CSV table of C-alpha atoms and ligand atoms in Angstrom, one decimal:
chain,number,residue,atom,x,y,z
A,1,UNK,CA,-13.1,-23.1,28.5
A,2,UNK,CA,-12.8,-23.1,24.6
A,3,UNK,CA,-12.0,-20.5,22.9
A,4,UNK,CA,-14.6,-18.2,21.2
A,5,UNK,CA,-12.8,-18.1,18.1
A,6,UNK,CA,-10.1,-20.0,15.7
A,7,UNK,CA,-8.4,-16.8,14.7
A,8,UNK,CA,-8.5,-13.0,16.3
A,9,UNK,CA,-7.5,-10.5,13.5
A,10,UNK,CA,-6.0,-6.8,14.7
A,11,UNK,CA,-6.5,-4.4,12.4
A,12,UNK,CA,-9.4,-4.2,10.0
A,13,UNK,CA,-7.2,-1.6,7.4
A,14,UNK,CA,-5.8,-3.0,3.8
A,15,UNK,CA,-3.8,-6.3,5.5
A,16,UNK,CA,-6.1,-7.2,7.9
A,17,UNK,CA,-9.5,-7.0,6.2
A,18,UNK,CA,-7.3,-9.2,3.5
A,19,UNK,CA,-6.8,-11.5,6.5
A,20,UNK,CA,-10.1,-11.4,7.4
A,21,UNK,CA,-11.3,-12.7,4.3
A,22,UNK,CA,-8.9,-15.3,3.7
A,23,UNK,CA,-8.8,-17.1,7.0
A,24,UNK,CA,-13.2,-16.9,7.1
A,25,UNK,CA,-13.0,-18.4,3.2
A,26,UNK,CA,-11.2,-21.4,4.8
A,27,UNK,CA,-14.0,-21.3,7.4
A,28,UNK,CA,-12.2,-20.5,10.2
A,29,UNK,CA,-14.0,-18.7,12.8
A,30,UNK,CA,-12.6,-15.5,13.1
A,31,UNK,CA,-12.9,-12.3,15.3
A,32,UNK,CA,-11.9,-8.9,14.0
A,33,UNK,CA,-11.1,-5.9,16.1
A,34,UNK,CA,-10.7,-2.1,14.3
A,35,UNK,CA,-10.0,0.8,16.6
A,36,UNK,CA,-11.7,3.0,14.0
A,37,UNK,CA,-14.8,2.8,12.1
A,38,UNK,CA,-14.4,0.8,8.3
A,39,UNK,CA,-13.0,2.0,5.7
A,40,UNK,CA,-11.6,5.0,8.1
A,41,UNK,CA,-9.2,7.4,6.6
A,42,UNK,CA,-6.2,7.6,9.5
A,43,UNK,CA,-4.4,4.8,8.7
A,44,UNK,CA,-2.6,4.0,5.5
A,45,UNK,CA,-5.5,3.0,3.3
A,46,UNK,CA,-7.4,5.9,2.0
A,47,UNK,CA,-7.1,8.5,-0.8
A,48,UNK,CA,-8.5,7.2,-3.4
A,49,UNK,CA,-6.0,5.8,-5.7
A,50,UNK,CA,-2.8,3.6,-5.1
A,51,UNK,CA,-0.2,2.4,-8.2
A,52,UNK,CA,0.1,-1.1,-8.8
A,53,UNK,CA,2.9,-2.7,-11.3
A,54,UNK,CA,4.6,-6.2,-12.0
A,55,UNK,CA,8.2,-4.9,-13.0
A,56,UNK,CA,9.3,-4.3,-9.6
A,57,UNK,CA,12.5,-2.2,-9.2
A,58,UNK,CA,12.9,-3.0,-5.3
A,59,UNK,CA,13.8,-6.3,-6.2
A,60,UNK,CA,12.3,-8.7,-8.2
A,61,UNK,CA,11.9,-11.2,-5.4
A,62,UNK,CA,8.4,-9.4,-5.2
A,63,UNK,CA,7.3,-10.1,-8.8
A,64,UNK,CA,6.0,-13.8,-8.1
A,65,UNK,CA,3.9,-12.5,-5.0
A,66,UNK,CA,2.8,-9.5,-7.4
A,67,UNK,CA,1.8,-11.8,-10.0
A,68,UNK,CA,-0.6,-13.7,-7.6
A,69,UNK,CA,-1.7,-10.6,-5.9
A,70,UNK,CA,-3.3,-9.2,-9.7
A,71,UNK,CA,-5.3,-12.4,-9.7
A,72,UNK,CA,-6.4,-12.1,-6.1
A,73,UNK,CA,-7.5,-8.7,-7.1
A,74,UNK,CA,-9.0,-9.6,-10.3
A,75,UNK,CA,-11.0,-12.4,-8.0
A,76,UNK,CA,-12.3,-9.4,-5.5
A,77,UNK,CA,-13.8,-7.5,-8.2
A,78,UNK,CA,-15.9,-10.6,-9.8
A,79,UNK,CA,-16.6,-11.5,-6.5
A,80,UNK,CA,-17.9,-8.2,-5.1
A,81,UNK,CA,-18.9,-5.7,-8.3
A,82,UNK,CA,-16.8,-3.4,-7.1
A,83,UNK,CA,-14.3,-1.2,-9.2
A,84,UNK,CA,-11.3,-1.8,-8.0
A,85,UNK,CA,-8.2,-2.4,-10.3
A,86,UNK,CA,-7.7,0.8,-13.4
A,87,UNK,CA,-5.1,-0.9,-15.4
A,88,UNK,CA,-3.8,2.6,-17.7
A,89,UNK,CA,-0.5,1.5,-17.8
A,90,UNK,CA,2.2,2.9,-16.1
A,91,UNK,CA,5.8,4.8,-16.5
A,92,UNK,CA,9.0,5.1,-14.5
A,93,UNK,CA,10.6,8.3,-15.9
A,94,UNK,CA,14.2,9.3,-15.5
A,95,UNK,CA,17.4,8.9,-16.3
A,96,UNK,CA,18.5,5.4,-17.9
A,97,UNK,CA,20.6,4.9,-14.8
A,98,UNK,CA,18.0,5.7,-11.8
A,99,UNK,CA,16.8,2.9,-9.6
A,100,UNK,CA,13.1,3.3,-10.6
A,101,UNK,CA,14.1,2.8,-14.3
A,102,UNK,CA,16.8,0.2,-14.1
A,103,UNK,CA,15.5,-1.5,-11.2
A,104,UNK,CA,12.1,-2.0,-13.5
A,105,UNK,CA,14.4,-3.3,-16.5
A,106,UNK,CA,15.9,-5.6,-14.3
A,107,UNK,CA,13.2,-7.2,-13.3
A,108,UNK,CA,11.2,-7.0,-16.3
A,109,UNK,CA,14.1,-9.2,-18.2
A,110,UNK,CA,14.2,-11.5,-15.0
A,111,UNK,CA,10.5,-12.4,-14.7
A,112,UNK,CA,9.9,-12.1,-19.0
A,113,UNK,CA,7.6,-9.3,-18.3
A,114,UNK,CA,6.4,-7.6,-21.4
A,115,UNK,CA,7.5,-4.0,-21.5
A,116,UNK,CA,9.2,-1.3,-23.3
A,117,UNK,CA,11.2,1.8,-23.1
A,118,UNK,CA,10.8,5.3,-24.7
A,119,UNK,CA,13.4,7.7,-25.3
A,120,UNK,CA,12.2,11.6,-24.5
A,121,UNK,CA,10.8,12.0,-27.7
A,122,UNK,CA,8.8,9.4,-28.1
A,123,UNK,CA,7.3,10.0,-24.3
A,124,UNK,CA,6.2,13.5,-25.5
A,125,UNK,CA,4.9,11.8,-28.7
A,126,UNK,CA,2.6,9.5,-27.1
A,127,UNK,CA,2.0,11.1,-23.6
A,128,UNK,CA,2.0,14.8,-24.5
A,129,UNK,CA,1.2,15.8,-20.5
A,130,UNK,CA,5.0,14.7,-19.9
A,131,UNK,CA,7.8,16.9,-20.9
A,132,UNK,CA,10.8,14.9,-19.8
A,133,UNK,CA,14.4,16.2,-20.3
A,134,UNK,CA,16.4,15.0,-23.4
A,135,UNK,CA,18.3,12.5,-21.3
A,136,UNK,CA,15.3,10.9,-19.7
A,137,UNK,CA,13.8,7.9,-20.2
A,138,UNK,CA,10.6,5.6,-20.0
A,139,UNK,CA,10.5,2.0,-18.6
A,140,UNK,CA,5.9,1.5,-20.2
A,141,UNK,CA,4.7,-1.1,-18.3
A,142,UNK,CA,0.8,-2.1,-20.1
A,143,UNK,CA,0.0,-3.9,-16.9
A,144,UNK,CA,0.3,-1.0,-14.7
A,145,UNK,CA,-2.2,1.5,-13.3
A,146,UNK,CA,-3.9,2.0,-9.8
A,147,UNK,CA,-5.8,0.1,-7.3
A,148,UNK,CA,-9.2,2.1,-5.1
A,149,UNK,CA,-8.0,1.2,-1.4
A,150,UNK,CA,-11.3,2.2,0.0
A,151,UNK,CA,-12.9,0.1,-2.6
A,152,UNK,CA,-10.6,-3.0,-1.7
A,153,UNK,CA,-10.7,-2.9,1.9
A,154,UNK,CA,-14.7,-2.5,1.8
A,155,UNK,CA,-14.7,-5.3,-0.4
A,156,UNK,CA,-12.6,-7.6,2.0
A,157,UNK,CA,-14.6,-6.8,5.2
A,158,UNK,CA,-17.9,-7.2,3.2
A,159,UNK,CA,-16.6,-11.0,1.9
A,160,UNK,CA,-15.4,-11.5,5.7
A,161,UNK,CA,-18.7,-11.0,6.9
A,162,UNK,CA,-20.5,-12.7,4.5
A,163,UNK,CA,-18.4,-15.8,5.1
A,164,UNK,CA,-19.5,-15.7,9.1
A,165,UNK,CA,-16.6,-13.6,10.4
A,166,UNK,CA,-17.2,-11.2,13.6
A,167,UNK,CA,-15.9,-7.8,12.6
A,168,UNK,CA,-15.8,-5.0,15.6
A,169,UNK,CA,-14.9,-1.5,15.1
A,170,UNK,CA,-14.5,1.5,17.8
A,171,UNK,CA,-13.2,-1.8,19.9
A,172,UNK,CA,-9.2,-1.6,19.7
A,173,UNK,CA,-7.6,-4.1,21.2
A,174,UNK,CA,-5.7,-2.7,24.3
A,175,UNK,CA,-3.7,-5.9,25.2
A,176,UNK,CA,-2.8,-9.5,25.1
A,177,UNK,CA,-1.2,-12.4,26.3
A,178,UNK,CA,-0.3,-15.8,25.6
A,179,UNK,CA,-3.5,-17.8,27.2
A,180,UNK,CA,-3.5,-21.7,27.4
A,181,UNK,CA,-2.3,-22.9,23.7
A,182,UNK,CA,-3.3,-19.9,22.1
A,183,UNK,CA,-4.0,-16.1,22.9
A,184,UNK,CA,-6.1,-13.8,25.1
A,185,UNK,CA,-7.2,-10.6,23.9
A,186,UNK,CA,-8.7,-7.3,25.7
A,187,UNK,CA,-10.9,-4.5,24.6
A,188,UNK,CA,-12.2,-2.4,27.0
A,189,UNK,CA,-15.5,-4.4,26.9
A,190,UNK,CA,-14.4,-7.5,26.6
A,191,UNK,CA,-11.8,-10.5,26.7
A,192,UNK,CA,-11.7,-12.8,24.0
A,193,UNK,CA,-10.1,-15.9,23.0
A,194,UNK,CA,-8.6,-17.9,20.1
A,195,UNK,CA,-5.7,-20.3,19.5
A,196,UNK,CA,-4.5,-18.2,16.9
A,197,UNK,CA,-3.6,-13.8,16.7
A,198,UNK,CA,-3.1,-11.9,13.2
A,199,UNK,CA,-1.7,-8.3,14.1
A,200,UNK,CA,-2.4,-6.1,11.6
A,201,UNK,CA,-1.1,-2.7,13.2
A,202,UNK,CA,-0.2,-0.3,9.8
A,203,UNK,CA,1.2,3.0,11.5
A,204,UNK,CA,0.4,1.1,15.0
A,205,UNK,CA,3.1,-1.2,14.7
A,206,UNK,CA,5.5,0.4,17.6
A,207,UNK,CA,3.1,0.2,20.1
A,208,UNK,CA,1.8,-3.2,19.3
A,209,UNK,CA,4.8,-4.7,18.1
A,210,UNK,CA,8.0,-3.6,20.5
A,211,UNK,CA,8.9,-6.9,21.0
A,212,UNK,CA,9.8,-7.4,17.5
A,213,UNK,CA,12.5,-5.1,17.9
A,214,UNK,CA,12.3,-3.7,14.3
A,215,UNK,CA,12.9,0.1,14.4
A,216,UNK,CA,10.3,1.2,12.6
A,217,UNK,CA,9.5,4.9,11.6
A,218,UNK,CA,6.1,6.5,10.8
A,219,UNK,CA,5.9,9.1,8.3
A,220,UNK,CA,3.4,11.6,7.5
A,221,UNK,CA,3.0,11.8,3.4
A,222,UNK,CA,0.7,14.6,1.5
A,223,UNK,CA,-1.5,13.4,-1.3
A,224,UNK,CA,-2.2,16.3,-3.6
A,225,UNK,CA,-5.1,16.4,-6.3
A,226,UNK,CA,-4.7,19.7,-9.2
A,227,UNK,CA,-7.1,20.6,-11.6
A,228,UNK,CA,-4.9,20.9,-14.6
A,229,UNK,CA,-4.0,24.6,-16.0
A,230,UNK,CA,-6.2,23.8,-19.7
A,231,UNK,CA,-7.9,20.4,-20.5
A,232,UNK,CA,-8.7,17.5,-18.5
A,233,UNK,CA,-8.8,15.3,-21.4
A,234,UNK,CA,-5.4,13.7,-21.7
A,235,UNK,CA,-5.3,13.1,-17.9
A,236,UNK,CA,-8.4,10.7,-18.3
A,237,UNK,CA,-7.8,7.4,-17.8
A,238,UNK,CA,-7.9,6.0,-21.1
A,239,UNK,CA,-5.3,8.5,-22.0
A,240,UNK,CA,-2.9,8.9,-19.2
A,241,UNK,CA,-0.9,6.2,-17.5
A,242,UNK,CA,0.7,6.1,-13.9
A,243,UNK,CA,3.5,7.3,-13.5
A,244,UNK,CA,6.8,7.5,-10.9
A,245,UNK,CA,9.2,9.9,-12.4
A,246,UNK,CA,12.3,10.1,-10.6
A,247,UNK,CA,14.8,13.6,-11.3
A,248,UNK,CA,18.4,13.6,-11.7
A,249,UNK,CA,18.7,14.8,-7.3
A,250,UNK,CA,16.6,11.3,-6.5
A,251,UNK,CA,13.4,13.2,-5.9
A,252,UNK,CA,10.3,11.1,-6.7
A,253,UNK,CA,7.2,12.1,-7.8
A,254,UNK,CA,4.1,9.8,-8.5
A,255,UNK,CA,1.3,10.6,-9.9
A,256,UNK,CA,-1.9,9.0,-11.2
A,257,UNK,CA,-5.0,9.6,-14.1
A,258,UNK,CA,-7.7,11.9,-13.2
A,259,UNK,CA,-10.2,9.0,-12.0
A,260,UNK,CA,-12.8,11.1,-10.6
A,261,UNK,CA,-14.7,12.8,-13.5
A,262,UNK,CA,-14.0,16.0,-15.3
A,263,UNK,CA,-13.7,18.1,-12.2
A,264,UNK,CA,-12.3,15.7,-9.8
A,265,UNK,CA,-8.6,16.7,-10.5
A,266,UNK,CA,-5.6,14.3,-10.5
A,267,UNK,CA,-3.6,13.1,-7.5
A,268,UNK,CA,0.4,13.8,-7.2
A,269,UNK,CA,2.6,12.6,-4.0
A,270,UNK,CA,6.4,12.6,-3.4
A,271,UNK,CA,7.5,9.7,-2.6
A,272,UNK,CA,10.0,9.7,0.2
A,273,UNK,CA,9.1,13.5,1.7
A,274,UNK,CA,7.2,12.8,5.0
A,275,UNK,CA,8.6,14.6,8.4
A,276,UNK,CA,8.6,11.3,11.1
A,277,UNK,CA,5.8,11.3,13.4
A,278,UNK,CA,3.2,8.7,15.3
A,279,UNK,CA,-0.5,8.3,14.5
A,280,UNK,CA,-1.4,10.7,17.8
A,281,UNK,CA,0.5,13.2,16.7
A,282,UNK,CA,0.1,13.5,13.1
A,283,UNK,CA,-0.2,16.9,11.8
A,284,UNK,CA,-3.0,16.7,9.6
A,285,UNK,CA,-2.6,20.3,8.4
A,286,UNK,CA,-1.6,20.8,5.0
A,287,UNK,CA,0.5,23.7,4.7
A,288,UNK,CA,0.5,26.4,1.7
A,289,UNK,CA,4.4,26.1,1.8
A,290,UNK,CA,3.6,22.5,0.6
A,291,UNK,CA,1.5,22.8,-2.0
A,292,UNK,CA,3.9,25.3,-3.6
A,293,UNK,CA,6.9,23.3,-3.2
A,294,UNK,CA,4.5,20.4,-5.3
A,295,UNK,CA,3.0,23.0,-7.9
A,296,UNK,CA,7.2,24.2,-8.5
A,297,UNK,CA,8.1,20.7,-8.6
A,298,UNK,CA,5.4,19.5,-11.2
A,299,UNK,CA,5.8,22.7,-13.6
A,300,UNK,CA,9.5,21.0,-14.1
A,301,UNK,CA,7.7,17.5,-15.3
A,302,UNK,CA,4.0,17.6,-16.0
A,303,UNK,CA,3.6,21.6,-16.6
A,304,UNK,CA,-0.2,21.4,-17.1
A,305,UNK,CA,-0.8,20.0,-14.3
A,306,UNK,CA,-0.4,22.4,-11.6
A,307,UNK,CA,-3.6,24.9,-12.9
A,308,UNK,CA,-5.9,24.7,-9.4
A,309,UNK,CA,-4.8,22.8,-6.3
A,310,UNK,CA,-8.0,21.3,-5.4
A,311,UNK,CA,-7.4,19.6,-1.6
A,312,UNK,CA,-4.7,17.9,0.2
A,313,UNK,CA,-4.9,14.7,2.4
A,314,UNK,CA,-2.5,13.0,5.4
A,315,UNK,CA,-1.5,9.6,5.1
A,316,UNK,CA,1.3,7.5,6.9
A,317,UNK,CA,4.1,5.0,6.0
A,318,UNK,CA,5.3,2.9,8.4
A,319,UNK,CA,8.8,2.4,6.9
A,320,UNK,CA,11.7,-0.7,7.9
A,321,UNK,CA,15.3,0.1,7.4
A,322,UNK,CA,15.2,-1.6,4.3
A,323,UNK,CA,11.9,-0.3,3.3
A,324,UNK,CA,11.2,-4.5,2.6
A,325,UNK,CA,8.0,-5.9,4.6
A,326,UNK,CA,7.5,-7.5,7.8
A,327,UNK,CA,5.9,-10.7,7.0
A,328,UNK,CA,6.2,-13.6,9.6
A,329,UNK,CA,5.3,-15.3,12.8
A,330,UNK,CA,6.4,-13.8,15.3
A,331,UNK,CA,9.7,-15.1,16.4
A,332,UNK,CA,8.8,-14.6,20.5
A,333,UNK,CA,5.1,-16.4,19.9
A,334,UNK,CA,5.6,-18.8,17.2
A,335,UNK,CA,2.8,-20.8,17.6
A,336,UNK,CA,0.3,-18.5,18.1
A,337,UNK,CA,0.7,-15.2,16.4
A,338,UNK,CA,1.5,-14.0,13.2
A,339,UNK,CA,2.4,-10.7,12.0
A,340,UNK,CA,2.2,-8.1,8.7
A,341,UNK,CA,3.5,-4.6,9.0
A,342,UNK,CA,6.2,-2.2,7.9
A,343,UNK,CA,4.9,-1.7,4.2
A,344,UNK,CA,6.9,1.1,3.9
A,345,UNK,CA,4.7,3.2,1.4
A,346,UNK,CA,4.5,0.1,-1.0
A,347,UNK,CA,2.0,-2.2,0.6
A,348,UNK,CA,-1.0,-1.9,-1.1
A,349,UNK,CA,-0.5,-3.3,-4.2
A,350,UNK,CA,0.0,-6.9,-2.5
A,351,UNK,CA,-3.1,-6.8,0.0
A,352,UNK,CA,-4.9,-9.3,-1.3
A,353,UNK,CA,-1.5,-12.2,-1.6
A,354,UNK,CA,-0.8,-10.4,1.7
A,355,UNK,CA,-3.9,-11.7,2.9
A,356,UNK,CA,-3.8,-15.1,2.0
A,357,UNK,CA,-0.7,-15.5,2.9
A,358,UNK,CA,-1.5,-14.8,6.5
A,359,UNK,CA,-4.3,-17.1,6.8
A,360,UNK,CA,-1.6,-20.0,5.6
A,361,UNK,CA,0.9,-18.7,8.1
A,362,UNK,CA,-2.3,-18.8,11.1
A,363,UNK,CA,-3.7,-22.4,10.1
A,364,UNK,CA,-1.2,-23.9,8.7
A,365,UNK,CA,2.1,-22.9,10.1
A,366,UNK,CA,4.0,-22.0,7.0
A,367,UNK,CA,3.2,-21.0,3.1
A,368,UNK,CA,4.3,-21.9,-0.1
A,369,UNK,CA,4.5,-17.7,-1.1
A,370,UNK,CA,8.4,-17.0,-1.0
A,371,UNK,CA,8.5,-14.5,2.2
A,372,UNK,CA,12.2,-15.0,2.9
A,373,UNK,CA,12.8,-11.2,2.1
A,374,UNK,CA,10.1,-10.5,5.0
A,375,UNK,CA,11.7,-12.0,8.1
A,376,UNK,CA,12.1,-10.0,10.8
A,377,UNK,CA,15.5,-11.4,12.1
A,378,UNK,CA,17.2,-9.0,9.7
A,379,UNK,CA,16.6,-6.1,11.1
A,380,UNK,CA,15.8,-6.8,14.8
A,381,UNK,CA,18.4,-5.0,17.3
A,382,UNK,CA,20.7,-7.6,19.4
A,383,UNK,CA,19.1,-7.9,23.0
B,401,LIG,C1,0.1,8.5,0.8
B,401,LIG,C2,0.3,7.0,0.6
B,401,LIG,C3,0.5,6.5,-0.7
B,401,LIG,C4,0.8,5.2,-0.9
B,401,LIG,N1,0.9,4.7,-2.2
B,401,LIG,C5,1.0,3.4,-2.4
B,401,LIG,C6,1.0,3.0,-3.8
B,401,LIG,O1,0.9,3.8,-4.7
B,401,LIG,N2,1.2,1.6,-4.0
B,401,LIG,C7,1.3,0.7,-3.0
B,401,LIG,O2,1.4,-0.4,-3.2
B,401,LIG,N3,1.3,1.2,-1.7
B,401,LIG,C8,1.1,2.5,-1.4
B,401,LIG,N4,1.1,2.9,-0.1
B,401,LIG,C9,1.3,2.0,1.0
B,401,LIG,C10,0.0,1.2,1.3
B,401,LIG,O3,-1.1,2.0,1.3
B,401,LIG,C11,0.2,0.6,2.7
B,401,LIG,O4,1.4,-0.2,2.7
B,401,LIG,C12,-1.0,-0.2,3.2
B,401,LIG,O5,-2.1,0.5,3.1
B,401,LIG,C13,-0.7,-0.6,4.7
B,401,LIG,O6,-1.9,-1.4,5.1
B,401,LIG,P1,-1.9,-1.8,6.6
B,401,LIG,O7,-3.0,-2.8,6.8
B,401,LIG,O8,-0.6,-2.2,7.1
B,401,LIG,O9,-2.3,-0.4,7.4
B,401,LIG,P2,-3.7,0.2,7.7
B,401,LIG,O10,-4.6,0.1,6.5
B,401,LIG,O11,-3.5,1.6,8.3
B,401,LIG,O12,-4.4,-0.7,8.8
B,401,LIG,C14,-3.9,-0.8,10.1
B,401,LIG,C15,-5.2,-0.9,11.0
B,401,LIG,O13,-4.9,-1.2,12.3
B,401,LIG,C16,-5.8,-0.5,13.1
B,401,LIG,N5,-5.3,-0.6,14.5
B,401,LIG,C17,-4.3,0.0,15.0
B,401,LIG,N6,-4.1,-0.2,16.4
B,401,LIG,C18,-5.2,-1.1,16.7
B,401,LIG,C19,-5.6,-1.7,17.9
B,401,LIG,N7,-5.0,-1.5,19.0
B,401,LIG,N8,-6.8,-2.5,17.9
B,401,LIG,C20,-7.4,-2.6,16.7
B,401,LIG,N9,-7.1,-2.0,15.5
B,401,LIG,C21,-6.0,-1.3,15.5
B,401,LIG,C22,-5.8,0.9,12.5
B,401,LIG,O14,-6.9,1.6,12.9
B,401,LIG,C23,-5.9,0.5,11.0
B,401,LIG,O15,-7.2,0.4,10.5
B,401,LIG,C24,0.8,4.3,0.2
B,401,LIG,C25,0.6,4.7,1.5
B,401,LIG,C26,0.4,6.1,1.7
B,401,LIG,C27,0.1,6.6,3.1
């Protein structure tokens, strides 16, 4: 019997609606399978607002795939209308000597990526919300600001379908196995087909993927929006950049624009904070304890800020001991399937390279996109 598609795609979230898009644009036939409705908020791709920047202190390997990923993006919103990319500009703040701020520098002078760096006065001169300590810096990127996930993955699935591909959601796949030259996969309607499997798992991952043997952990993150204490005016937009401001004990803070109107507050999130947990047992509760502990924390950087909390939301990271990605066939199937998962809290801003490198890795075999960094043989246990 022949298969009843080219590609099945797991996951419809931010990497797999990517995928979804990509592999249909080359016209393959493709199938994909969501275990929640789109655009769903209990995954890793909601909330309104991500950061995206170029000078990448993780490493600068990323800054070529980052580079393609702004034009993929920049692509999505002609193609779709949809407002996607807020490009504010963006700051690392700390000391000269903390990994956010000499990480960016680093890269910025490997990649020639324009930039500049403020001492403390000059961040309170020209972004008076800030009130850094004397011995604090700025890396200003003017190519930074935020990306709407929602926005992005709706536009992904609505390209997908419009390029013929099959996209079913409340149908989670609940197994598969290698099947002739390709795959078999089973919902609990059906059994499908294809020569080719993209898994797509976010938060998922160690149930669909244990025989990668990558430890992965899942961890739940709180994503705070304030009203600020007086005027809403220098948090717009056009005023206020992103920003990742990193203190003197390695606590991170991030925090973005208010982008949803006068009375829409702006968003704040710690950055490495989460307790470990799994997507069933998530504790979507978000505690007054917590909100304190980010209102104390913020009267330290951004003192206006913290006037009215307005609402909390649960997301989760689904973090690799090195906090690099998972980006590869999949060394036990490597013919067949292909996998894209622990983003570890940094994903989103490369969904869309993310994407199209997936539907090389499916038809093709291999892509021109330097994934080295993403290989799963460094961090799978010895059997
Ligand atoms: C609070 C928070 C802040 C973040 N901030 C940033 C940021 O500022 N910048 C940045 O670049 N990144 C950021 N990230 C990280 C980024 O959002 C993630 O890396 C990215 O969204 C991960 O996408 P994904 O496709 O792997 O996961 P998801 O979008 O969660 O997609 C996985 C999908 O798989 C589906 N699924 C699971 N099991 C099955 C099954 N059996 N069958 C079918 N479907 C299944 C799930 O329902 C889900 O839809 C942040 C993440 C969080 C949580």
């Amino acid at each position: 019997m022949s298969p009843t598609h080219d590609v099945i795609v797991i996951g419809l979230g931010g990497m797999g609606s990517a995928a979804a898009h990509h592999l249909s644009a080359r016209g393959a036939r493709v199938l994909g399978l969501e275990k929640f409705s789109p655009v769903h908020n209990r995954g890793s791709s909601h909330g309104g607002s991500r950061i995206t920047r170029q000078s990448y202190f993780e490493d600068p390997a990323y800054v070529p795939l980052l580079l393609r990923a702004y034009e993929l993006y920049d692509g999505l919103e002609r193609a779709t209308g949809r407002d996607i990319a807020t490009l504010c500009g963006g700051v690392m703040v700390g000391r000269p000597d903390t990994p956010a701020v000499s990480g960016s520098l680093r890269a910025a002078r490997q990649w020639d990526l324009p930039h500049e760096v403020l001492d403390a006065k000059e961040i309170r001169r020209r972004f008076p919300t800030f009130a850094p300590r004397d011995d604090e810096v700025a890396f200003h990127e003017r190519k930074a600001g935020l990306l709407r996930p929602e926005n992005t993955v709706a536009a992904h699935l609505q390209l997908a379908a419009r390029q013929g591909a099959d996209l079913h959601f409340d149908e989670p796949m609940t197994r598969w196995e290698p099947y002739q030259d390709g795959v078999r996969v089973h919902t609990a309607e059906n059994t499908y087909t294809a020569g080719q499997l993209v898994i797509c798992p976010g938060a998922w991952a160690p149930q669909l993927l244990t025989d990668l043997g990558v430890p992965f952990t899942i961890e739940r993150q709180v994503m705070y929006w304030f009203q600020p204490e007086r005027d809403i005016e220098p948090f717009l937009p056009e005023r206020h950049p992103i920003y990742i401001w990193e203190d003197a004990a390695g606590v991170q803070v991030y925090g973005f624009p208010a982008i949803d109107g006068p009375n829409g507050g702006a968003k704040v999130a710690f950055f490495r904070k989460g307790e470990i947990t799994t997507p069933e047992t998530i504790d979507r509760t978000v505690y007054d304890h917590e909100v304190r502990a980010m209102a104390d924390h913020l009267s330290g950087c951004v003192p206006d800020l913290p006037g009215t909390f307005l609402k909390a939301a649960t997301c989760m990271y689904s973090i690799t001991p090195d906090q690099h990605f998972v980006i590869a066939r999949h060394p036990a199937h490597p013919e067949s399937v292909t996998v894209a998962c622990g983003f570890s809290g940094h994903g989103f801003k490369f969904v869309p390279v993310v994407g199209e490198i997936l539907a090389d890795l499916a038809l093709t075999g291999s892509t021109e996109h330097p994934i080295g960094l993403f290989d799963p043989a460094r961090l799978a246990a010895p059997r």
